[in-house]
């Protein structure tokens, strides 16, 4: 069964694994023509990464995929949710309705796969039957396909509240397993599932209410592995662009003339470049070789690019993710809340933010929140906020807390524990993640200067992610207070008490894997973290959900399991010479010298988020707002 966690992480390091050595195309050799394309050819150029030929193939789920952005341009889901703004677009779904525990989705009738086969409800069913490890599958009792263009999702009772149902469905890209291509594996998965028994025991309940025994799981996993080995020669999706050619350095897509909304697709060709180093990427951007580039560079680099090319504009945008230190509570002294709190007070997060991400929004008052700081006022009451500990930079408070737990500072300026032992702490970092390496080094310098010697340990990526889960480092690094999908607190908090809690080493039941964590809420009463997360999706009363969020956010801040250094500011570059339309904030380009500030009104936020390929996918190329210039 598939897992997307590590896949989604690639969004933040997508450019750090690329190669810029030219080789010939598999399907067609464009030579240097691609780099000379201009607006008259209606081409859209950006960066991406994909497996180099001959490893490139058409199975989205196979090792390396078909291109991070390439997949998003060639394949669609029922819905598309724009990260950070939560705008949801109907894509393969024409409409939907809720009836009791049923969500009925009506499909568009004029959708074809790129090989000409019709897209039907059987394809949606195939996606969930084969890819049955996704969250939606375990929340369903069954999927019905009464006709070719109707899909009925039968939610397990109690059903999630209606808004959350659509968000759950929008997480998935259902048009990625064409039944006519992968029938053998889909039918086998269906057969295996049907051999299992149904259960209502939450501890045993798997996809579609089946009890997944070790034997069933082994069969499903084996079938999934066989599916991954089946590699069509090229991707076959339903999206607005289809595969044309690939090499080590270029992935070329062309407009899908049979696309259901082809009239709004104004670009005829998409060329993705695979480039390994930042300097080469920046050189392409400066030279006007790209229509779109997703990233906010350090201040000096960003300003130099703008000076070099007057056609470029850079939009900054809120990222629902925060640069974080994940404290390993398995180990002493990080298992002591006062020690963790002392670390927060000891860090000058203003200086860290200025060094690592000048344009980011720093966390001055909170350790971490479980939700992005930009969401705090929306979900957490003023009364709760007043009760939350203020962690503004205060080294004297940090010293006080350390002394309260028996630590003392020696004549050499180094802190020792109650037994007189000195420590040297290690911050683990995945190699190649430039921003994280930068902020980790800044943190290590500050903690060392404070009297807690700390070093950064840079580890090869795959090794790091394995080791950090095992508790190999005193402090892990990753995004915290993050959502990869909707900004509903459930998705933030599921990350905080899911993947992030695994790195923290928070206590879990060894049999069920569920958190056994009990914390104090703002009213002083004990809260059961796992119970709240289990009940949230089925709580229809918004006020009750907000009470749940208030309790968890308060507890997260007080316990300082993580330290959020700043809320990330990301961005998108647009080449206004070749990419036209009514660009956001265009009347302010001169005022800000094309280095646009974070948007403040909802419409600008919406339109800028769509331009970012990692947030809005292909939407800027298919919504009719933009066109080649």
Coordinates of C-alpha atoms in Angstrom, one line a residue, residues 140-613:
X140 CA -15.5 4.4 4.3
X141 CA -17.7 1.3 4.5
X142 CA -17.8 1.0 0.7
X143 CA -17.8 2.7 -2.7
X144 CA -20.7 2.2 -5.1
X145 CA -20.6 2.9 -8.8
X146 CA -24.3 2.8 -9.9
X147 CA -23.4 4.1 -13.4
X148 CA -20.4 5.3 -15.3
X149 CA -20.7 8.8 -14.0
X150 CA -21.8 8.4 -10.4
X151 CA -19.6 7.5 -7.4
X152 CA -21.2 7.0 -4.0
X153 CA -18.9 7.2 -1.0
X154 CA -20.5 5.4 2.0
X155 CA -18.9 6.8 5.0
X156 CA -18.6 4.7 8.1
X157 CA -20.9 5.9 10.9
X158 CA -20.6 8.4 12.4
X159 CA -19.7 10.2 9.1
X160 CA -17.3 13.1 9.1
X161 CA -18.9 16.5 9.1
X162 CA -19.7 17.5 5.4
X163 CA -17.0 20.1 4.9
X164 CA -14.3 17.7 6.0
X165 CA -15.6 14.9 3.7
X166 CA -14.8 17.0 0.6
X167 CA -11.4 18.0 2.0
X168 CA -10.6 14.3 2.6
X169 CA -11.5 13.6 -1.0
X170 CA -9.6 16.6 -2.3
X171 CA -6.4 15.2 -0.7
X172 CA -6.4 12.4 -3.3
X173 CA -5.6 12.4 -7.0
X174 CA -8.1 9.8 -8.0
X175 CA -7.3 9.9 -11.7
X176 CA -4.0 8.1 -11.4
X177 CA -4.9 4.4 -11.6
X178 CA -6.6 3.8 -15.0
X179 CA -8.6 0.7 -14.5
X180 CA -8.2 -0.4 -18.1
X181 CA -4.4 -0.4 -17.6
X182 CA -4.1 -1.7 -14.1
X183 CA -7.1 -4.0 -14.0
X184 CA -5.1 -7.1 -13.0
X185 CA -3.9 -5.5 -9.8
X186 CA -7.1 -3.7 -8.9
X187 CA -9.2 -6.8 -9.3
X188 CA -6.7 -8.8 -7.2
X189 CA -6.8 -6.1 -4.4
X190 CA -10.6 -6.3 -4.5
X191 CA -10.5 -10.1 -4.2
X192 CA -8.1 -9.9 -1.2
X193 CA -10.2 -7.3 0.6
X194 CA -13.4 -9.3 0.1
X195 CA -11.8 -12.3 1.7
X196 CA -11.4 -10.3 4.9
X197 CA -14.0 -10.0 7.6
X198 CA -15.8 -6.7 8.4
X199 CA -15.3 -5.3 11.9
X200 CA -16.5 -2.3 13.9
X201 CA -13.6 -2.5 16.3
X202 CA -11.7 0.8 15.8
X203 CA -8.5 -0.9 16.8
X204 CA -8.8 -3.5 14.1
X205 CA -10.7 -1.6 11.4
X206 CA -8.8 -1.2 8.2
X207 CA -9.9 0.1 4.7
X208 CA -13.7 -0.2 4.1
X209 CA -14.2 -1.7 7.5
X210 CA -12.2 -4.8 6.9
X211 CA -10.1 -6.4 9.5
X212 CA -6.6 -6.5 8.0
X213 CA -4.9 -9.5 9.5
X214 CA -1.2 -10.2 9.0
X215 CA -2.1 -12.6 6.2
X216 CA -4.4 -10.1 4.4
X217 CA -1.8 -7.4 4.8
X218 CA 0.9 -9.5 3.4
X219 CA -1.2 -10.3 0.4
X220 CA -2.2 -6.7 -0.2
X221 CA 1.5 -5.6 0.2
X222 CA 2.6 -8.2 -2.3
X223 CA 0.0 -7.1 -4.8
X224 CA 1.0 -3.5 -4.4
X225 CA 4.7 -4.4 -5.0
X226 CA 3.7 -6.2 -8.1
X227 CA 1.7 -3.2 -9.3
X228 CA 4.8 -0.9 -8.7
X229 CA 6.8 -3.2 -11.0
X230 CA 4.4 -2.7 -13.8
X231 CA 5.7 0.3 -15.7
X232 CA 3.9 1.6 -18.8
X233 CA 6.2 3.3 -21.2
X234 CA 4.6 6.7 -20.6
X235 CA 2.2 8.4 -18.2
X236 CA -1.5 8.1 -19.1
X237 CA -3.6 10.7 -17.2
X238 CA -6.6 12.9 -17.8
X239 CA -5.0 16.2 -17.2
X240 CA -4.7 19.3 -19.3
X241 CA -1.2 18.3 -20.6
X242 CA 0.0 15.0 -21.7
X243 CA 3.4 13.4 -22.1
X244 CA 5.5 14.1 -25.2
X245 CA 9.1 13.5 -24.5
X246 CA 11.7 13.1 -21.8
X247 CA 15.5 13.3 -21.3
X248 CA 17.8 13.7 -18.4
X249 CA 17.3 17.4 -18.5
X250 CA 13.9 18.1 -20.1
X251 CA 10.4 16.8 -19.7
X252 CA 8.1 18.0 -22.4
X253 CA 4.3 18.0 -22.2
X254 CA 1.8 19.1 -24.8
X255 CA -1.7 20.4 -24.5
X256 CA -4.4 17.7 -24.3
X257 CA -6.7 18.7 -27.1
X258 CA -9.4 16.3 -25.7
X259 CA -9.3 17.9 -22.3
X260 CA -12.7 18.6 -20.9
X261 CA -11.9 22.3 -20.4
X262 CA -9.5 22.7 -23.3
X263 CA -10.8 26.2 -24.2
X264 CA -9.3 27.6 -21.0
X265 CA -5.9 26.0 -21.5
X266 CA -4.0 28.7 -23.3
X267 CA -0.5 27.2 -23.3
X268 CA 0.3 24.7 -26.0
X269 CA 3.4 23.2 -24.4
X270 CA 5.1 22.8 -21.0
X271 CA 8.8 22.3 -20.7
X272 CA 10.2 21.3 -17.3
X273 CA 14.0 21.5 -16.8
X274 CA 16.0 19.3 -14.4
X275 CA 18.8 21.4 -12.9
X276 CA 21.0 20.3 -10.0
X277 CA 22.4 23.4 -8.4
X278 CA 20.9 26.7 -7.3
X279 CA 23.4 28.8 -9.2
X280 CA 22.3 27.2 -12.5
X281 CA 18.7 27.6 -11.5
X282 CA 19.2 31.3 -10.7
X283 CA 21.1 31.8 -14.0
X284 CA 18.1 30.5 -15.9
X285 CA 15.7 32.7 -14.0
X286 CA 17.9 35.8 -14.6
X287 CA 18.1 35.0 -18.3
X288 CA 14.3 34.8 -18.7
X289 CA 14.4 31.1 -19.5
X290 CA 11.6 30.3 -17.1
X291 CA 8.0 31.5 -16.9
X292 CA 7.6 30.4 -13.3
X293 CA 10.0 29.6 -10.4
X294 CA 8.8 28.6 -6.9
X295 CA 11.0 29.9 -4.1
X296 CA 11.9 32.9 -2.0
X297 CA 15.7 33.4 -2.0
X298 CA 17.8 35.1 0.7
X299 CA 17.3 38.9 0.5
X300 CA 20.6 39.7 -1.3
X301 CA 20.1 37.0 -3.9
X302 CA 16.5 38.0 -4.5
X303 CA 17.3 41.6 -5.0
X304 CA 20.2 40.9 -7.3
X305 CA 17.9 38.8 -9.6
X306 CA 15.4 41.6 -9.8
X307 CA 18.1 44.0 -10.7
X308 CA 19.3 41.7 -13.5
X309 CA 16.0 41.2 -15.2
X310 CA 13.4 43.9 -15.2
X311 CA 10.7 41.6 -16.6
X312 CA 10.7 39.4 -13.4
X313 CA 8.3 39.9 -10.5
X314 CA 8.5 38.1 -7.2
X315 CA 5.4 37.4 -5.1
X316 CA 5.8 36.4 -1.4
X317 CA 3.2 34.3 0.2
X318 CA 2.4 32.7 3.6
X319 CA 3.5 29.1 3.8
X320 CA 1.4 27.0 6.3
X321 CA 4.7 25.5 7.7
X322 CA 7.2 26.6 10.3
X323 CA 10.9 26.0 10.5
X324 CA 11.2 23.8 13.5
X325 CA 13.4 22.1 16.1
X326 CA 11.9 18.8 17.2
X327 CA 13.0 17.9 20.7
X328 CA 13.7 14.3 21.6
X329 CA 11.7 13.7 24.8
X330 CA 13.0 10.1 25.0
X331 CA 16.3 11.5 26.2
X332 CA 17.4 13.4 29.3
X333 CA 17.3 16.3 29.7
X334 CA 14.8 16.9 26.9
X335 CA 12.3 14.8 28.9
X336 CA 12.1 17.6 31.4
X337 CA 9.6 20.3 30.4
X338 CA 11.5 23.1 32.2
X339 CA 14.6 22.2 30.2
X340 CA 12.6 22.4 27.0
X341 CA 11.1 25.7 28.0
X342 CA 14.6 27.0 28.9
X343 CA 15.8 26.3 25.3
X344 CA 12.9 28.4 23.9
X345 CA 13.8 31.4 26.1
X346 CA 17.5 31.0 25.2
X347 CA 17.0 31.5 21.5
X348 CA 16.9 34.9 19.8
X349 CA 14.6 33.9 17.1
X350 CA 14.7 37.3 15.5
X351 CA 18.4 36.9 14.6
X352 CA 17.7 33.3 13.4
X353 CA 14.9 34.4 11.1
X354 CA 17.0 37.3 9.7
X355 CA 19.8 34.9 9.0
X356 CA 17.9 31.9 7.6
X357 CA 14.7 33.4 6.0
X358 CA 14.7 37.2 6.1
X359 CA 11.1 37.5 4.8
X360 CA 9.6 35.0 7.2
X361 CA 7.3 35.7 10.1
X362 CA 9.1 34.9 13.4
X363 CA 7.6 33.3 16.5
X364 CA 8.3 35.7 19.3
X365 CA 5.8 34.6 21.9
X366 CA 5.2 30.9 21.5
X367 CA 7.2 27.7 21.6
X368 CA 5.1 26.1 18.9
X369 CA 1.3 25.9 18.4
X370 CA 0.4 22.8 16.4
X371 CA -1.2 25.2 13.9
X372 CA 0.5 27.9 11.9
X373 CA 0.8 31.2 13.8
X374 CA -1.1 32.9 11.0
X375 CA -4.1 30.7 12.0
X376 CA -4.0 31.5 15.7
X377 CA -6.5 34.3 15.9
X378 CA -9.0 32.4 13.7
X379 CA -9.1 29.4 15.9
X380 CA -7.9 30.3 19.4
X381 CA -9.8 32.6 21.7
X382 CA -8.3 35.7 23.3
X383 CA -8.9 34.2 26.7
X384 CA -6.9 31.1 25.9
X385 CA -4.1 33.2 24.3
X386 CA -3.8 35.2 27.5
X387 CA -3.3 32.0 29.5
X388 CA -0.5 30.8 27.2
X389 CA 3.1 31.1 28.3
X390 CA 5.0 34.0 26.6
X391 CA 8.3 32.7 25.4
X392 CA 9.8 36.0 24.2
X393 CA 13.6 35.9 24.1
X394 CA 14.7 36.0 27.7
X395 CA 18.0 34.3 28.5
X396 CA 17.7 35.2 32.2
X397 CA 14.4 33.3 32.4
X398 CA 16.2 30.4 30.6
X399 CA 18.9 30.4 33.3
X400 CA 16.2 30.6 36.1
X401 CA 14.5 27.5 34.7
X402 CA 17.7 25.5 34.5
X403 CA 18.6 26.4 38.1
X404 CA 15.1 25.3 39.2
X405 CA 15.9 21.8 37.9
X406 CA 19.3 21.6 39.5
X407 CA 21.5 22.7 36.7
X408 CA 24.4 25.2 37.4
X409 CA 26.8 27.1 35.3
X410 CA 30.5 26.4 35.7
X411 CA 33.4 28.9 35.7
X412 CA 34.0 28.0 32.1
X413 CA 30.4 29.2 31.2
X414 CA 29.2 25.7 30.5
X415 CA 26.0 24.4 32.2
X416 CA 26.2 21.1 34.1
X417 CA 23.3 18.9 35.3
X418 CA 22.7 18.1 39.1
X419 CA 25.4 15.5 39.0
X420 CA 28.0 17.8 37.5
X421 CA 27.8 16.3 34.0
X422 CA 28.5 18.3 30.9
X423 CA 26.6 17.7 27.7
X424 CA 27.2 18.2 24.0
X425 CA 24.0 18.2 22.0
X426 CA 23.5 17.3 18.4
X427 CA 21.0 18.7 15.9
X428 CA 20.3 16.3 13.1
X429 CA 19.8 17.7 9.6
X430 CA 19.1 16.1 6.2
X431 CA 21.9 16.8 3.8
X432 CA 21.0 19.2 1.0
X433 CA 18.2 21.0 2.8
X434 CA 19.9 24.4 2.7
X435 CA 17.4 26.5 4.7
X436 CA 17.4 23.9 7.5
X437 CA 21.2 23.7 7.6
X438 CA 21.3 27.5 7.9
X439 CA 18.9 27.8 10.8
X440 CA 20.4 24.8 12.6
X441 CA 23.8 26.3 12.5
X442 CA 22.4 29.6 13.9
X443 CA 20.7 27.7 16.7
X444 CA 23.8 25.7 17.5
X445 CA 25.9 28.9 17.8
X446 CA 23.3 30.5 20.1
X447 CA 23.0 27.5 22.4
X448 CA 26.7 27.1 22.6
X449 CA 27.2 30.7 23.4
X450 CA 24.5 30.3 26.1
X451 CA 26.5 27.5 27.7
X452 CA 24.9 24.4 26.1
X453 CA 27.5 23.1 23.6
X454 CA 25.6 22.1 20.4
X455 CA 26.7 20.8 17.1
X456 CA 25.0 20.3 13.7
X457 CA 25.1 16.8 12.3
X458 CA 24.4 16.7 8.6
X459 CA 23.2 13.3 7.4
X460 CA 22.4 11.8 4.0
X461 CA 18.6 12.3 3.5
X462 CA 17.2 8.7 3.6
X463 CA 19.5 7.9 6.6
X464 CA 18.4 11.0 8.4
X465 CA 14.7 10.4 8.1
X466 CA 15.2 6.8 9.4
X467 CA 17.5 7.8 12.3
X468 CA 15.5 10.8 13.4
X469 CA 12.4 8.6 13.9
X470 CA 14.5 6.2 16.0
X471 CA 15.6 9.0 18.3
X472 CA 19.3 9.2 17.2
X473 CA 19.6 13.0 17.7
X474 CA 18.9 15.2 20.6
X475 CA 17.1 17.6 18.4
X476 CA 15.5 16.8 15.0
X477 CA 14.8 19.3 12.3
X478 CA 11.7 19.4 10.0
X479 CA 8.6 21.6 9.4
X480 CA 6.4 22.0 12.5
X481 CA 3.0 23.6 12.8
X482 CA 2.4 22.4 9.3
X483 CA -0.4 21.2 7.0
X484 CA 0.2 19.7 3.6
X485 CA -3.5 20.1 2.7
X486 CA -6.3 22.1 4.2
X487 CA -5.8 24.8 6.9
X488 CA -8.5 23.1 9.0
X489 CA -6.8 22.5 12.4
X490 CA -7.4 18.8 12.1
X491 CA -4.7 18.5 9.4
X492 CA -2.2 20.6 11.3
X493 CA -2.8 18.7 14.5
X494 CA -2.7 15.3 12.8
X495 CA 0.8 16.2 11.7
X496 CA 1.8 17.5 15.1
X497 CA 0.6 14.3 16.9
X498 CA 1.5 12.0 14.0
X499 CA 4.7 12.2 12.1
X500 CA 6.2 15.0 14.3
X501 CA 5.2 13.2 17.5
X502 CA 7.1 10.2 16.2
X503 CA 10.3 12.2 16.0
X504 CA 9.6 13.7 19.4
X505 CA 9.2 10.2 20.8
X506 CA 5.9 10.9 22.5
X507 CA 4.4 7.9 24.3
X508 CA 2.3 5.4 22.3
X509 CA 0.5 2.2 23.0
X510 CA 2.8 -0.5 21.7
X511 CA -0.1 -2.6 20.4
X512 CA -2.3 0.0 18.7
X513 CA 0.3 2.7 18.0
X514 CA -2.0 5.4 19.4
X515 CA -0.7 8.2 21.5
X516 CA -1.2 7.7 25.3
X517 CA -0.4 11.4 25.9
X518 CA -2.4 13.2 28.6
X519 CA -1.9 16.9 29.0
X520 CA -3.5 19.9 30.8
X521 CA -5.8 22.3 29.0
X522 CA -6.2 26.0 29.6
X523 CA -8.8 25.3 32.3
X524 CA -6.4 23.0 34.2
X525 CA -8.3 19.8 33.3
X526 CA -6.7 16.8 31.8
X527 CA -7.1 16.2 28.1
X528 CA -6.6 13.0 26.1
X529 CA -4.9 14.0 22.9
X530 CA -5.7 10.8 20.9
X531 CA -9.4 11.0 22.0
X532 CA -9.7 14.6 20.8
X533 CA -8.2 13.8 17.4
X534 CA -10.4 10.8 17.0
X535 CA -13.6 12.7 17.8
X536 CA -12.8 15.9 15.9
X537 CA -13.8 14.7 12.4
X538 CA -17.2 13.6 13.7
X539 CA -18.0 16.8 15.7
X540 CA -20.5 18.8 13.7
X541 CA -20.7 21.6 16.2
X542 CA -18.1 24.3 15.3
X543 CA -18.0 25.7 18.8
X544 CA -17.1 22.2 20.2
X545 CA -14.4 21.8 17.6
X546 CA -12.9 25.2 18.5
X547 CA -12.8 24.1 22.2
X548 CA -10.8 21.0 21.1
X549 CA -8.4 23.2 19.1
X550 CA -8.0 25.7 22.1
X551 CA -7.2 22.8 24.4
X552 CA -4.6 21.3 22.1
X553 CA -2.9 24.5 21.1
X554 CA -2.6 25.6 24.7
X555 CA -1.1 22.3 25.7
X556 CA 1.4 22.2 22.8
X557 CA 2.7 25.7 23.7
X558 CA 3.0 24.9 27.4
X559 CA 4.9 21.6 26.9
X560 CA 7.3 22.9 24.3
X561 CA 7.8 19.6 22.5
X562 CA 8.9 21.6 19.5
X563 CA 10.4 25.1 18.9
X564 CA 9.0 27.0 15.9
X565 CA 11.6 29.5 14.8
X566 CA 9.6 31.3 12.2
X567 CA 6.6 30.7 9.9
X568 CA 8.1 30.2 6.4
X569 CA 7.5 32.7 3.7
X570 CA 7.7 31.2 0.3
X571 CA 7.0 32.7 -3.1
X572 CA 6.8 32.5 -6.8
X573 CA 8.6 34.3 -9.6
X574 CA 6.7 35.3 -12.8
X575 CA 8.3 36.3 -16.1
X576 CA 6.0 39.1 -17.2
X577 CA 7.6 39.2 -20.6
X578 CA 6.2 35.8 -21.6
X579 CA 3.4 35.1 -19.0
X580 CA 0.5 37.5 -19.2
X581 CA -3.0 38.2 -17.8
X582 CA -4.2 40.2 -14.9
X583 CA -1.4 39.6 -12.5
X584 CA -2.0 40.2 -8.8
X585 CA -0.9 43.6 -7.4
X586 CA 0.3 44.7 -10.8
X587 CA -0.5 48.3 -10.0
X588 CA 2.0 48.2 -7.2
X589 CA 5.0 46.7 -9.2
X590 CA 6.7 50.1 -9.4
X591 CA 6.1 50.9 -5.7
X592 CA 7.8 47.8 -4.5
X593 CA 10.3 47.4 -7.4
X594 CA 8.6 44.1 -8.3
X595 CA 9.6 42.6 -4.9
X596 CA 6.1 42.2 -3.7
X597 CA 5.1 42.1 0.0
X598 CA 3.0 39.5 1.6
X599 CA -0.6 40.0 0.4
X600 CA -3.1 41.4 2.9
X601 CA -6.4 41.0 1.1
X602 CA -8.1 37.7 0.4
X603 CA -8.3 38.0 -3.4
X604 CA -4.6 38.7 -3.8
X605 CA -3.8 35.8 -1.5
X606 CA -6.0 33.5 -3.6
X607 CA -4.5 34.6 -6.9
X608 CA -0.9 34.4 -5.8
X609 CA -1.3 31.0 -4.2
X610 CA -2.7 29.6 -7.5
X611 CA 0.5 30.9 -9.3
X612 CA 2.7 28.7 -7.0
X613 CA 2.9 25.3 -8.7

